[in-house]
Amino acid sequence: MKKFPSDSAKKFNVRMSDELHSQLKAAAAINRRSLNSEILVRLGCEGKAKMAPVSGDHAAQLRREGA
């Protein structure tokens, strides 16, 4: 059986509003991507990008904004 990179990818379920789901689905169609790929691109995970740790004033701002 052929192995795909997605076979070993981590899976994560996320809840979102119907409105957000519709927006992402429409954007994915326009960009000719799957919904999963659209979300990964928007998260910045499409390459080998690494997320920088958040601390200090920026972390406090994110907490205030409810991010």
mmCIF file of N, CA and C in Angstrom, residues 10-33:
data_model
loop_
_atom_site.group_PDB
_atom_site.id
_atom_site.type_symbol
_atom_site.label_atom_id
_atom_site.label_comp_id
_atom_site.label_asym_id
_atom_site.label_seq_id
_atom_site.Cartn_x
_atom_site.Cartn_y
_atom_site.Cartn_z
ATOM 1 N N LYS A 10 0.020 14.770 12.124
ATOM 2 C CA LYS A 10 -0.798 14.871 13.335
ATOM 3 C C LYS A 10 -2.171 15.408 12.965
ATOM 4 N N LYS A 11 -3.179 14.904 13.624
ATOM 5 C CA LYS A 11 -4.551 15.340 13.380
ATOM 6 C C LYS A 11 -5.032 16.146 14.576
ATOM 7 N N PHE A 12 -5.808 17.182 14.283
ATOM 8 C CA PHE A 12 -6.292 18.079 15.326
ATOM 9 C C PHE A 12 -7.676 18.576 14.926
ATOM 10 N N ASN A 13 -8.664 18.307 15.752
ATOM 11 C CA ASN A 13 -10.017 18.793 15.484
ATOM 12 C C ASN A 13 -10.177 20.185 16.057
ATOM 13 N N VAL A 14 -10.872 21.029 15.327
ATOM 14 C CA VAL A 14 -11.086 22.401 15.782
ATOM 15 C C VAL A 14 -12.551 22.783 15.547
ATOM 16 N N ARG A 15 -13.104 23.499 16.510
ATOM 17 C CA ARG A 15 -14.475 23.987 16.363
ATOM 18 C C ARG A 15 -14.424 25.401 15.813
ATOM 19 N N MET A 16 -15.328 25.700 14.879
ATOM 20 C CA MET A 16 -15.423 27.049 14.327
ATOM 21 C C MET A 16 -16.868 27.333 13.977
ATOM 22 N N SER A 17 -17.173 28.607 13.870
ATOM 23 C CA SER A 17 -18.536 29.003 13.533
ATOM 24 C C SER A 17 -18.850 28.596 12.091
ATOM 25 N N ASP A 18 -20.134 28.487 11.803
ATOM 26 C CA ASP A 18 -20.555 28.182 10.435
ATOM 27 C C ASP A 18 -20.064 29.258 9.470
ATOM 28 N N GLU A 19 -20.087 30.510 9.937
ATOM 29 C CA GLU A 19 -19.654 31.626 9.090
ATOM 30 C C GLU A 19 -18.173 31.506 8.733
ATOM 31 N N LEU A 20 -17.336 31.224 9.722
ATOM 32 C CA LEU A 20 -15.905 31.077 9.461
ATOM 33 C C LEU A 20 -15.649 29.891 8.544
ATOM 34 N N HIS A 21 -16.341 28.797 8.776
ATOM 35 C CA HIS A 21 -16.184 27.614 7.935
ATOM 36 C C HIS A 21 -16.536 27.942 6.487
ATOM 37 N N SER A 22 -17.635 28.660 6.296
ATOM 38 C CA SER A 22 -18.059 29.046 4.942
ATOM 39 C C SER A 22 -17.024 29.942 4.273
ATOM 40 N N GLN A 23 -16.477 30.891 5.032
ATOM 41 C CA GLN A 23 -15.461 31.795 4.479
ATOM 42 C C GLN A 23 -14.207 31.034 4.074
ATOM 43 N N LEU A 24 -13.772 30.128 4.927
ATOM 44 C CA LEU A 24 -12.578 29.344 4.621
ATOM 45 C C LEU A 24 -12.814 28.417 3.432
ATOM 46 N N LYS A 25 -13.984 27.819 3.383
ATOM 47 C CA LYS A 25 -14.317 26.913 2.286
ATOM 48 C C LYS A 25 -14.348 27.664 0.956
ATOM 49 N N ALA A 26 -14.933 28.870 0.958
ATOM 50 C CA ALA A 26 -14.988 29.687 -0.255
ATOM 51 C C ALA A 26 -13.580 30.103 -0.685
ATOM 52 N N ALA A 27 -12.762 30.514 0.272
ATOM 53 C CA ALA A 27 -11.385 30.911 -0.041
ATOM 54 C C ALA A 27 -10.600 29.725 -0.596
ATOM 55 N N ALA A 28 -10.813 28.556 -0.024
ATOM 56 C CA ALA A 28 -10.124 27.356 -0.503
ATOM 57 C C ALA A 28 -10.509 27.057 -1.949
ATOM 58 N N ALA A 29 -11.779 27.206 -2.273
ATOM 59 C CA ALA A 29 -12.236 26.958 -3.642
ATOM 60 C C ALA A 29 -11.612 27.965 -4.613
ATOM 61 N N ILE A 30 -11.595 29.230 -4.223
ATOM 62 C CA ILE A 30 -11.004 30.273 -5.067
ATOM 63 C C ILE A 30 -9.521 30.004 -5.295
ATOM 64 N N ASN A 31 -8.837 29.567 -4.255
ATOM 65 C CA ASN A 31 -7.397 29.307 -4.329
ATOM 66 C C ASN A 31 -7.061 27.904 -4.817
ATOM 67 N N ARG A 32 -8.102 27.141 -5.148
ATOM 68 C CA ARG A 32 -7.949 25.767 -5.647
ATOM 69 C C ARG A 32 -7.137 24.906 -4.682
ATOM 70 N N ARG A 33 -7.546 24.989 -3.415
ATOM 71 C CA ARG A 33 -6.913 24.200 -2.358
ATOM 72 C C ARG A 33 -7.993 23.450 -1.596
#
